[in-house]
Amino acid sequence: MTTKLSNAQIAWRAAQDIPDGAYVNLGIGFPEMVAKFKPEGREVIYHTENGVLDFGEAPPAGEEDWDLINAGKKPVTLNPGASFFHHADSFAMVRGGHLDVAILGAYEVAENGDLANWSTGPGSVPAVGGAMDLVHGAKRVCVITDHVTKKGEPKLVKKCSLPLTGVGCVTTVYTSLAVIDIVNSRFVLREKLPSMSIEELQAVTGAELVIDGPVGDLIVPEV
Amino acid sequence: MTTKLSNAQIAWRAAQDIPDGAYVNLGIGFPEMVAKFKPEGREVIYHTENGVLDFGEAPPAGEEDWDLINAGKKPVTLNPGASFFHHADSFAMVRGGHLDVAILGAYEVAENGDLANWSTGPGSVPAVGGAMDLVHGAKRVCVITDHVTKKGEPKLVKKCSLPLTGVGCVTTVYTSLAVIDIVNSRFVLREKLPSMSIEELQAVTGAELVIDGPVGDLIVPEV
Amino acid sequence: MNKVYPGIEDALADIQDGMSVMIGGFGGSGAPIELIHTLIDRYRKTGSPGNLTVINNNAGNGAVGIAAMIYAGMVKKMVCSFPRSSDPKAFTDKYLAGEIELELVPQGTLAERIRAGGAGIPAFYTPTSYGTLVAEGKPVAEFDGRMYVQERWLKADVAIIKAELADTKGNLTYNKAARNFSPLMAMAAKLTIVQARKIVPAGGIDPEHVITPGIFVDRIVEVSDPKQEEVLLREGVQA
Amino acid sequence: MNKVYPGIEDALADIQDGMSVMIGGFGGSGAPIELIHTLIDRYRKTGSPGNLTVINNNAGNGAVGIAAMIYAGMVKKMVCSFPRSSDPKAFTDKYLAGEIELELVPQGTLAERIRAGGAGIPAFYTPTSYGTLVAEGKPVAEFDGRMYVQERWLKADVAIIKAELADTKGNLTYNKAARNFSPLMAMAAKLTIVQARKIVPAGGIDPEHVITPGIFVDRIVEVSDPKQEEVLLREGVQA
């Protein structure tokens, strides 16, 4: 297998597609990294499930206010123009289609847009948080993920084998190897690492990659 | 027919049954008069549909703030401890059962608690406002009304002939002649004017008056 | 990000024939008079926007605001709870002549339908109107032994509302009971246009005091000395 | 009218075995630590209140707050969206041993179900969880060409929440993101008990800034220097 993007590079690539003025929810963990790579000059307003709009970076150590946290329970700060609201209003923003972009992680994404990212099946403690709401709310639901599992198995599949988070909800997948839109229940390849052939990419993808228009080079700086 | 209570006296009688600390909504028009007769020493918190809790009396002429009105579009003032909220929260208070008492007018009340108070039938412009919400929200839904129509016909009936505001919703009726609870879909007579016999009262009532326990004297001061 | 528009005309430019328009206010409290009358002026000059469906608690009073829209002939249909007022002639005459449609919605149901529209809830159940004419044709269901009516969300192409303060990112406060339906309408419309008494920089409103977060607001214009419908009525403004 | 209770024990006295208890907070933000631990103290002394159904976004962290309730053995069932935390041992061990029940509810659905409980809406439809395990057994319906899941209201016997300011009539404000579920829970419980950092006279909160109107609040106690769950966790408080 050829080289692949680091998580930071995947996050960087996803960040480039967030337009100026967008309202964005970043999932807990890996997706939070996307905020670091906001292009200069763009203004992005971040929403967190627990009732803050327009929060900023983490405060310096020692200056945490534990009443001012994000959905990951990490302390944040406020940008000018921030606001507080209760959980029902927060999810009105989500479910009502007011967010422009939500970025989540994934265990599996199916070619019809089904997402599995909350449960690895029986035996563990299930925990869903806001993911099932987010995938049906935001105008664009983006997944950032390694292209394959640690065992090398495809995460982009014909049909998810793990419990679903949402049905037909993913619009774009940013992986360590490619950028793929989901259009009419097919994986449409938009960009791939230049070092990799389409055949090589197809070999590590669990469903057909459709070519519809030019396939760009996925070129990401060291970050 | 014997003497009867004035509207002010009906309002006075209804006011006596509002307990200290109650949250109360008074319908537009005649029911608004109930506020005038709050017994000394009791605190009553008034709710208005358009998003104010704990409003007070009308301001002096010339001091009206037309952004501070009640559901009847009349200017009001605020008591200490007042609050503003939007219409969905206002009707969450109503529908969610948070009001202790709602007092409304009526065209007809049926013995099963059905209320007709919003439409006199085809040919007019229908207007319902918050009445249909109030009758299903407050813990006690009280009607204040003349006992009979201007033509002398019963307003307390077996079955409403006019379009309903709500089904089985009225708990107590304060009329110009009597106080009547609705219990198990029957009119139970609680008080009547002392000058009137039960038979005389029955004669102007469109459904059976049930006697269940002592019938008190409806005695109201000149107000 | 700056949602401020210099002129009312520009801010309203995308309101077109046949649209559904939520208009904030309860009677004169919160009525965005300057937005409404700028729209009327355009209609009188250009014949557009007409055929509007207007959503408000009421159906106009006297000859100002929504009543003036009705007199001008812009309104095809009213969705409201209480099409009565101290002077309801504008609506009443057209309604009785069959020249304007009415969808009568109980006030709490109207508020909740608008909130549902903004919150992505396509339908909900309420006890309100069960067993009445207003519920005719609507699905009913029993929950915990009580009967309820199914109501659908209500959305609109545009909301025009009046705020007290707005910051440049669209965060809003309201003045007293002028809040009423406006925070809900801001959520439920594709395009939300606000006239604010004062526009302040982002950060000029305490985050704890924001009533409508900016995510629900698209365009803001400052109208620093807004007219009060009730005052105009008392001054006897004519159609 | 004065909803102020002098002591926490008195304010909590009506919480009994088997009740459902909504507890405000999202992680440590807004968690009413003093109310919770007073309840735990009573349970340790008297064996009551036990068998509780606790409703919160999470299922406790470390050995403080809800985690301490679970360790104490008071909790029969958790209703939550995310029973994970940096130290979820209290819940995880009991859950995997079959000693505590879990009703897992997506976070937005949890919030909306609680609001619905407070607003008299017995059921509503949401796209959330459609086609997933979480929706199994729930009615579904199509609206405007899209599928939705029917969710029911969620009410409770008691809500215990943390506020910033309370006035004597029960009007509340919150501190920053500590607001989260608390305004909804105050609406949805038969009895709402509040610990406020400061109690002010009626009129001491601007009517425009009230977040929870007093109608939703029954009892208030002042806890002027409330503990922060997250700080206690970092200090290493043990079960």
Coordinates of C-alpha atoms in Angstrom, one line a residue, chain D residues 62 71 117 147 176 220:
Chain D
G62 CA -15.5 9.1 38.4
Y71 CA -21.9 3.5 43.6
G117 CA -43.2 16.4 28.6
M147 CA -39.4 8.7 7.2
K176 CA -22.9 29.9 30.7
I220 CA -35.1 26.9 45.9

